[in-house]
Tab-separated table of C-alpha atoms and ligand atoms in Angstrom:
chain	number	residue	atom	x	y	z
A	1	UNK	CA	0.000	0.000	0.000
A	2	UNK	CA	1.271	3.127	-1.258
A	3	UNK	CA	1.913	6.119	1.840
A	4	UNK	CA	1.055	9.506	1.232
A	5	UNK	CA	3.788	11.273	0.390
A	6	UNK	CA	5.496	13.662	2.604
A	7	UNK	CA	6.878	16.715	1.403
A	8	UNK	CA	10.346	17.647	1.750
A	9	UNK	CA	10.883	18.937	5.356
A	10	UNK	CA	12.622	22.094	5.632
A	11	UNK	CA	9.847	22.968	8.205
A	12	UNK	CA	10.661	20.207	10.290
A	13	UNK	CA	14.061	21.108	10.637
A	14	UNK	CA	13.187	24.847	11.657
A	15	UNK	CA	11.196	23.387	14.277
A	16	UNK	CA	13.764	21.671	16.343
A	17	UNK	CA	14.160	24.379	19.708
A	18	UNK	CA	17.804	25.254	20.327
A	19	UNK	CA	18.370	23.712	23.572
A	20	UNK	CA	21.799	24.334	23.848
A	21	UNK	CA	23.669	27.515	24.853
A	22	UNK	CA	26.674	28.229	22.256
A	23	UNK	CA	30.064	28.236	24.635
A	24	UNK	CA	32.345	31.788	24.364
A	25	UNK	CA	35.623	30.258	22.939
A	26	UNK	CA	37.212	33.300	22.692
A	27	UNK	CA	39.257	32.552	25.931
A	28	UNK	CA	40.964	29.209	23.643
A	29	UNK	CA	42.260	31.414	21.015
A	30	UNK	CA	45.748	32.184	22.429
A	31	UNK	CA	46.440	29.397	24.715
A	32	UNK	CA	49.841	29.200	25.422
A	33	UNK	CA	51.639	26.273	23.494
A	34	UNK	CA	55.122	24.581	24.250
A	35	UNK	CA	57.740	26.223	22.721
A	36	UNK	CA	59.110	24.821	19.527
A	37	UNK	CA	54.665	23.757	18.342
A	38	UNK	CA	53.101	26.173	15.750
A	39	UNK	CA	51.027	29.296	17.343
A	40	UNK	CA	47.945	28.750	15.639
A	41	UNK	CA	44.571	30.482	17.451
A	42	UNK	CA	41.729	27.877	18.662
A	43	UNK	CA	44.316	25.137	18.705
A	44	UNK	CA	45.179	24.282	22.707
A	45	UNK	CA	47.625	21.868	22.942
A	46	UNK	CA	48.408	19.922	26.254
A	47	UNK	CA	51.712	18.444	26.917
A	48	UNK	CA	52.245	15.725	29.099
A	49	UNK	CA	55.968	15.741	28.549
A	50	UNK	CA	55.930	11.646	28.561
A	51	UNK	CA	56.364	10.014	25.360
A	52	UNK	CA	52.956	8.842	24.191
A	53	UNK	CA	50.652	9.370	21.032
A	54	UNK	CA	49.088	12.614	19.637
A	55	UNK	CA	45.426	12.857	20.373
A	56	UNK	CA	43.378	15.369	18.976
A	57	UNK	CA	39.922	15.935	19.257
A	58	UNK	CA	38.067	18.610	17.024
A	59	UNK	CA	35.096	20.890	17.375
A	60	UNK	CA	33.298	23.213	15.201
A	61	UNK	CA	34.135	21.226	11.628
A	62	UNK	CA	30.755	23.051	10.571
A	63	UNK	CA	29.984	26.306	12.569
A	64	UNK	CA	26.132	25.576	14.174
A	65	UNK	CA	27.140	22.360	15.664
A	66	UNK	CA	27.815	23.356	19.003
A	67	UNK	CA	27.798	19.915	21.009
A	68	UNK	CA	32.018	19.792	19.541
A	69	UNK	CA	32.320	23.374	20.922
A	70	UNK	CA	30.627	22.544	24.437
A	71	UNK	CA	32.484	18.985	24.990
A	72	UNK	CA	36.140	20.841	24.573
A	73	UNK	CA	34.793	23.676	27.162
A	74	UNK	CA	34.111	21.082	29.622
A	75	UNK	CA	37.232	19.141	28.734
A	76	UNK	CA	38.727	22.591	29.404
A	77	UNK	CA	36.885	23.811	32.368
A	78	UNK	CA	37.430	20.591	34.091
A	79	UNK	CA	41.359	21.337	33.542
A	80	UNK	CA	41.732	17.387	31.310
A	81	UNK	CA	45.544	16.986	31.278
A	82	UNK	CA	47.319	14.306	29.249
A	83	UNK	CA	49.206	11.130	31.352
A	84	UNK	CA	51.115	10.436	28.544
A	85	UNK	CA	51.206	11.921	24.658
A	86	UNK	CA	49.953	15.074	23.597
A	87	UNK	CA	46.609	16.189	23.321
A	88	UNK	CA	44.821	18.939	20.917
A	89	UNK	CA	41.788	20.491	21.332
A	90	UNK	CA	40.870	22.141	17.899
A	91	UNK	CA	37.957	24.877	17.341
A	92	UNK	CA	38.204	24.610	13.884
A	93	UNK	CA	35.224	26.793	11.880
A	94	UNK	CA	35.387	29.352	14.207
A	95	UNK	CA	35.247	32.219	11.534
A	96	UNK	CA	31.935	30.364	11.273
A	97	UNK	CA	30.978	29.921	14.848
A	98	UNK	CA	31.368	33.768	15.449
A	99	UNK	CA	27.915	33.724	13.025
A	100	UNK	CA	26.191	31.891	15.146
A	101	UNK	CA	22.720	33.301	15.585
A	102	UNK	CA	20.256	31.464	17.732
A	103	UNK	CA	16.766	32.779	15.456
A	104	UNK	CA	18.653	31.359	12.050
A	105	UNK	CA	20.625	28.476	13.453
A	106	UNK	CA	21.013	27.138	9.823
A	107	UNK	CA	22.933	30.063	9.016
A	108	UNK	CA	26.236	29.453	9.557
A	109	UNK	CA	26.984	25.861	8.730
A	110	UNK	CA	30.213	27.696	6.872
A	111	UNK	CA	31.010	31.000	5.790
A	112	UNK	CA	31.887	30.062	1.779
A	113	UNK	CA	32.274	26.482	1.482
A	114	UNK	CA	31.716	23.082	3.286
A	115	UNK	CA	35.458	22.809	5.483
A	116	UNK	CA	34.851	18.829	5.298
A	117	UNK	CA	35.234	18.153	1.471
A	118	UNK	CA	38.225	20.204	1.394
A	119	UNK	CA	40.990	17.601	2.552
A	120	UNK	CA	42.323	16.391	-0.303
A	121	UNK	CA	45.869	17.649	-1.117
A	122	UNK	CA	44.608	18.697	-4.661
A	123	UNK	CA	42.704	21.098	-3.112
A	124	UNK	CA	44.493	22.277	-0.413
A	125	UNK	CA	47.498	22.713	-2.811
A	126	UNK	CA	45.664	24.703	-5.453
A	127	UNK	CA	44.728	28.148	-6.418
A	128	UNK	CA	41.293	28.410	-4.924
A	129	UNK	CA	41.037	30.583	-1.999
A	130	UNK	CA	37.851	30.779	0.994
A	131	UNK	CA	37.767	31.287	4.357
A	132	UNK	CA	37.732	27.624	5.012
A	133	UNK	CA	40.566	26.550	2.797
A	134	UNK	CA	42.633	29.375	4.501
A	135	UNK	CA	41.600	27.314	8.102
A	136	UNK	CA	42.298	24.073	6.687
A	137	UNK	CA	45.578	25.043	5.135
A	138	UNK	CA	46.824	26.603	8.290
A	139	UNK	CA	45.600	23.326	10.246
A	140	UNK	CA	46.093	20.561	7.974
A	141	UNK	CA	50.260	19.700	8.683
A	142	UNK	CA	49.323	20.019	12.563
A	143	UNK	CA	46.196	17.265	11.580
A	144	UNK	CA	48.303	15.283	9.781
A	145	UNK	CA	51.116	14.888	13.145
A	146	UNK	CA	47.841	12.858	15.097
A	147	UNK	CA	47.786	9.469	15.945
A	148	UNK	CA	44.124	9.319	16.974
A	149	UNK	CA	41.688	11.991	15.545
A	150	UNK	CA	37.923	12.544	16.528
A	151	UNK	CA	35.917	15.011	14.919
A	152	UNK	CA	32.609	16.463	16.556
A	153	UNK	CA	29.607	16.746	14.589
A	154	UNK	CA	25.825	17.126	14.487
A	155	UNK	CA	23.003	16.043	11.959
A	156	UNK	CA	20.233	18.800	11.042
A	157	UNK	CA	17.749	16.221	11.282
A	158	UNK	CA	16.400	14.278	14.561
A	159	UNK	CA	18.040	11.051	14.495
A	160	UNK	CA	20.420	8.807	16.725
A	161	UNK	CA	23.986	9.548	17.382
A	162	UNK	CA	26.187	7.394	14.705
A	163	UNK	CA	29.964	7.125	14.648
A	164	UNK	CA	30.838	7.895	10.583
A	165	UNK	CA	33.757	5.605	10.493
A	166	UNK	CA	34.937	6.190	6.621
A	167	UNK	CA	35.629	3.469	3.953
A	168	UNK	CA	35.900	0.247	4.514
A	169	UNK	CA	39.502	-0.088	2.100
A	170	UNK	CA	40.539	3.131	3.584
A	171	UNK	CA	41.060	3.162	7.176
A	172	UNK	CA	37.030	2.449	7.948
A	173	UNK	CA	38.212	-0.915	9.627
A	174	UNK	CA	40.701	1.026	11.757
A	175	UNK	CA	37.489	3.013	13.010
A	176	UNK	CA	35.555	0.226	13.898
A	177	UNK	CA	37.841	-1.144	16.084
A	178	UNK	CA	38.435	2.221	18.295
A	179	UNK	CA	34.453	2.723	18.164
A	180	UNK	CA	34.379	-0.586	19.568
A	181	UNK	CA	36.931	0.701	21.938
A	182	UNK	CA	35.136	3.844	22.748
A	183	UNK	CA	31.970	1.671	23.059
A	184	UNK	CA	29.654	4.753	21.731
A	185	UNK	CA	27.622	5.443	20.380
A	186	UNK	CA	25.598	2.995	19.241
A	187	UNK	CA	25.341	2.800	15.330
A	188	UNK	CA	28.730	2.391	13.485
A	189	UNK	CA	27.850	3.847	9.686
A	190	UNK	CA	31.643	2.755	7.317
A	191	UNK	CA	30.681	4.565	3.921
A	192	UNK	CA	31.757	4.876	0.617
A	193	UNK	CA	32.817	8.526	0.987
A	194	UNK	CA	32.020	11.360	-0.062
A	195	UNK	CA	31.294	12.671	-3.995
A	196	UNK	CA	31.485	16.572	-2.972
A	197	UNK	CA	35.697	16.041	-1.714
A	198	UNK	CA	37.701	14.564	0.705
A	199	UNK	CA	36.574	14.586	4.436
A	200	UNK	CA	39.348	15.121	7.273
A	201	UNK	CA	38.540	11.212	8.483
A	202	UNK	CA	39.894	10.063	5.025
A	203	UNK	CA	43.153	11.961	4.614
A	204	UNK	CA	46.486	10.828	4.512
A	205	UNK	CA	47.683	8.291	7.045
A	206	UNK	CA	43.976	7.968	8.314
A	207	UNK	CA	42.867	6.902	5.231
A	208	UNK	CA	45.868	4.262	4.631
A	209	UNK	CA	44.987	0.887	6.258
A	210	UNK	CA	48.753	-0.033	6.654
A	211	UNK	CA	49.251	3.046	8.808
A	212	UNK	CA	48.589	3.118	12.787
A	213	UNK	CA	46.616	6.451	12.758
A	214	UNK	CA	43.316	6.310	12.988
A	215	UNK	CA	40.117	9.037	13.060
A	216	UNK	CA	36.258	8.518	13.042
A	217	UNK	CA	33.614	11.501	12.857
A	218	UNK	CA	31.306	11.315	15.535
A	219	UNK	CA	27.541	12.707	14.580
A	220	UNK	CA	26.279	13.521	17.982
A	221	UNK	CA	22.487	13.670	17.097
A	222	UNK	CA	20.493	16.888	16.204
A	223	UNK	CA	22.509	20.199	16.151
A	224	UNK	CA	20.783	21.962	19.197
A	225	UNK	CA	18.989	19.056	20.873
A	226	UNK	CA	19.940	18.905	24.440
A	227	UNK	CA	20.866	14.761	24.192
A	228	UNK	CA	24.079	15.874	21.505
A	229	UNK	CA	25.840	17.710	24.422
A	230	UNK	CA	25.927	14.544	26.586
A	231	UNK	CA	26.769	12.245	23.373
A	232	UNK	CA	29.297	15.121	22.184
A	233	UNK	CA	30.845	14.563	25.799
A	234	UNK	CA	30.711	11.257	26.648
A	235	UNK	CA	32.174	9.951	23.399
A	236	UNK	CA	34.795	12.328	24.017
A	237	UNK	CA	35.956	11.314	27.214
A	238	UNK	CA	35.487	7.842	26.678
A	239	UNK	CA	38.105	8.173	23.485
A	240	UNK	CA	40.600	9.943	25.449
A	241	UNK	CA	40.375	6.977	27.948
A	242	UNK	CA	40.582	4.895	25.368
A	243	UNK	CA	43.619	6.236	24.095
A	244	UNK	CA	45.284	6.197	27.059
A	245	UNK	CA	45.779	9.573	27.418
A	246	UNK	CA	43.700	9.950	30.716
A	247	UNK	CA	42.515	8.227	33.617
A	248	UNK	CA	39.461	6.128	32.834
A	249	UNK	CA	37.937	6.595	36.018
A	250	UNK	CA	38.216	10.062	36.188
A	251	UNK	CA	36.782	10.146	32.177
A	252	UNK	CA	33.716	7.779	33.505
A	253	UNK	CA	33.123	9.522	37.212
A	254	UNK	CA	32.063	12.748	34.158
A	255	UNK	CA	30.120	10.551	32.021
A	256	UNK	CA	26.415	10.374	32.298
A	257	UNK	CA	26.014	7.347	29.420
A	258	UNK	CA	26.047	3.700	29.861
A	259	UNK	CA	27.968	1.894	26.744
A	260	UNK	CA	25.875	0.735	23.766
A	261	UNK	CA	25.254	-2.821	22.444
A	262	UNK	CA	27.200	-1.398	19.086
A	263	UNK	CA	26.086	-2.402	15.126
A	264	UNK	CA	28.003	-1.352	12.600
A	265	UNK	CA	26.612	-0.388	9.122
A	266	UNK	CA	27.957	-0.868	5.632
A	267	UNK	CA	26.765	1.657	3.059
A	268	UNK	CA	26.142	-0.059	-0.233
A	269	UNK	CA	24.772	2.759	-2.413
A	270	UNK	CA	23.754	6.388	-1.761
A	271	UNK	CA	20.648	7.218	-3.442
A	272	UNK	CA	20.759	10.475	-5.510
A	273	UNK	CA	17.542	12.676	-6.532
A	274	UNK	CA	16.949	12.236	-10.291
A	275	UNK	CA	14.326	14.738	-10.196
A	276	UNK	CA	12.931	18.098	-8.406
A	277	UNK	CA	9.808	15.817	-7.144
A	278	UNK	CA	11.454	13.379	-5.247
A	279	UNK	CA	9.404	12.599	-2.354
A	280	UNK	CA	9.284	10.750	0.618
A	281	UNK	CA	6.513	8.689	1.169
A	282	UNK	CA	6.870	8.603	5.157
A	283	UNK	CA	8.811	10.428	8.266
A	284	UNK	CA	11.602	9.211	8.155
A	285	UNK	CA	14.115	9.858	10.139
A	286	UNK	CA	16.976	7.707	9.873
A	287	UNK	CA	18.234	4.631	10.788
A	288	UNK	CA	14.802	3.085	10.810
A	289	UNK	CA	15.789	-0.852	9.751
A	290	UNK	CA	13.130	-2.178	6.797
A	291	UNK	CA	12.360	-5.773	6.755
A	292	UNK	CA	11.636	-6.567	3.608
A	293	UNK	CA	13.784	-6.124	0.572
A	294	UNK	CA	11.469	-4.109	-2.205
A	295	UNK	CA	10.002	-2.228	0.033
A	296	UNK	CA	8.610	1.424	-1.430
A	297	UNK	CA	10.212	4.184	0.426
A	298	UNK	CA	10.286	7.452	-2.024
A	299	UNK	CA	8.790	8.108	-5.143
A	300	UNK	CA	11.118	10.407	-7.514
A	301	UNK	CA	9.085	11.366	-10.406
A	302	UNK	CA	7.658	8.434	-12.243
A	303	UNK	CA	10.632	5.879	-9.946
A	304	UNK	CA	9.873	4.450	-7.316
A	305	UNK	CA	12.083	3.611	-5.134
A	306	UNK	CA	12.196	0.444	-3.072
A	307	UNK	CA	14.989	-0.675	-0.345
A	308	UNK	CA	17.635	-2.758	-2.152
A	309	UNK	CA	17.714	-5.977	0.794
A	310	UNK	CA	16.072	-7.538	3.775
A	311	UNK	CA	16.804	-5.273	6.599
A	312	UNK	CA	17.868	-2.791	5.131
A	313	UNK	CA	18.891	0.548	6.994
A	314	UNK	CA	18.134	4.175	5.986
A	315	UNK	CA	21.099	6.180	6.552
A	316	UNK	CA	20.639	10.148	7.194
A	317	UNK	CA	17.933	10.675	4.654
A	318	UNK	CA	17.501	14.199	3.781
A	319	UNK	CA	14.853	16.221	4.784
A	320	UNK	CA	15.880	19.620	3.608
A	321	UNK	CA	15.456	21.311	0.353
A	322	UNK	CA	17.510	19.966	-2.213
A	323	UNK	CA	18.425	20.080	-5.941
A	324	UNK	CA	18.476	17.569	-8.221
A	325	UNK	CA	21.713	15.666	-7.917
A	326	UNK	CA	21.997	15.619	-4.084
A	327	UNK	CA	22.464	12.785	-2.091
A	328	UNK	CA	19.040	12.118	-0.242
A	329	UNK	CA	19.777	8.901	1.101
A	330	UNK	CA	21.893	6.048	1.887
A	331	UNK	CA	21.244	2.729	2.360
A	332	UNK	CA	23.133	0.351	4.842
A	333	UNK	CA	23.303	-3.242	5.143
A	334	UNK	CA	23.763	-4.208	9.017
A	335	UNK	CA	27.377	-6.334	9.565
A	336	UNK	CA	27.069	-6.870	13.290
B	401	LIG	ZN1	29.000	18.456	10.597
């Protein structure tokens, strides 16, 4: 039986409340760094002076996703300090952040262009110029020096916290295993990348399954619901512990999450809009598991179009406006 179908969602989005309170970061922008480490502002770099790996933890990838922002001011305000290693704290978009505006919290995802598709070195090496490339070029040799890399996100729809783990041939593996580690949250998404560019997760040694270093992108849940702070935090804390770089009791005694029975995803296919009339044909919003192979989820023009396999998972479809071309869905076969 056919659903009626639901028009693409913009409102819906608009309609989430901002729970959360954007952090002032300005106090991180000149933190005093060891001498002989680059001075670069929103980058706050803790020394343990003990031999150990390079952890680094980023916030603020995309400017209205606060949870990142709020889980390194806690880090901060509880004074974290590394056992062993080195530890960053990045605020990366924060040309971005400074536009945050509470009444148009969609406004400042970036100032010119997305900073995640930016990360390949044919980008980063060539003549185009923005705001974000300027960021990511003055970041992206610091990035490159960690050993363990988590970057902070949040979705614009409502949906449950997933740990974006990259491709499988291309480090994705590597993120399972410290997810598993990390034990949140609990949906594990590996991918097959993205078309728009290269995403931080997927550069360099992260990307290289022969290499140690290893990075996952955590999307905490909605952008300004109140749950993304804890997940933000939590996940945060429990990868530090993970990584040895602090005490795991004291990460736990500040976590208010129990661990997750974990299932990791395989993306086999994004589905792209083939027309301006694409339409849903329920709610959905994401990571809903369909039984049955064939069954009719959207209708784009005179296609329908029906999940691929038994089980089958939709991964963050989208439910804002779009153009033809864009990436409404993907679909995910469940490994484990
Ligand atoms: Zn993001």
């Amino acid at each position: 039986m056919m659903n009626r179908p639901i028009q693409p969602a913009q409102h819906l989005q608009s309609q989430v409340p901002v729970e959360l309170q954007a952090p002032d970061i300005r106090p991180y922008r000149r933190v005093s760094a060891a001498a002989g480490t680059p001075a670069i502002d929103y980058l706050v770099r803790l020394e343990s002076g003990k031999p150990g790996p390079h952890v680094l933890i980023q916030a603020l990838t995309h400017g209205n996703e606060l949870c990142g922002a709020i889980a390194l001011d806690f880090l901060l305000q509880e004074d974290v300090r590394p056992l062993q290693g080195v530890l960053s704290l990045v605020f990366a978009n924060v040309e971005a952040y400074h536009r945050w505006d509470p009444e148009n919290p969609h406004g400042n995802r970036f100032c010119d262009e997305d900073y995640n598709r930016l990360w390949g070195d044919d980008v980063l090496k060539g003549p185009r110029d923005s705001i974000e490339l300027r960021r990511a070029r003055e970041l992206v040799n610091y990035i490159d020096s960690a050993d363990y890399l988590l970057d902070l996100h949040s979705m614009s729809a409502p949906c449950e916290a997933l740990m974006v783990c990259g491709v499988r041939e291309h480090g994705g593996l590597k993120a399972v295993a410290m997810t598993q580690g990390i034990g949140l949250p609990r949906w594990l998404m590996m991918d097959t990348g993205h078309p728009a560019g290269l995403r931080m997760i997927e550069r360099g040694r992260f990307g290289d399954p022969r290499a140690k270093a290893v990075a996952a992108l955590l999307e905490a849940g909605q952008h300004w619901e109140r749950k993304s702070e804890a997940v933000a935090r939590d996940a945060s804390l429990r990868f530090l512990a993970y990584t040895g770089l602090i005490d795991r009791d004291w990460a736990l005694s500040r976590c208010s999450l129990a661990p997750e029975q974990q299932r990791v995803i395989q993306v086999t296919e994004a589905v792209i809009a083939k027309t301006k009339s694409f339409q849903w044909l329920a709610d959905y919003q994401g990571l809903e598991v369909i039984e049955h192979a064939g069954t009719a989820i959207a209708q784009d023009g005179d296609a329908c179009l029906r999940t691929p396999y038994d089980d089958c998972v939709l991964v963050m479809p989208t439910r804002a406006r779009f153009t033809v071309g864009n990436t409404m869905l993907r679909f995910g076969r469940i490994e484990s």
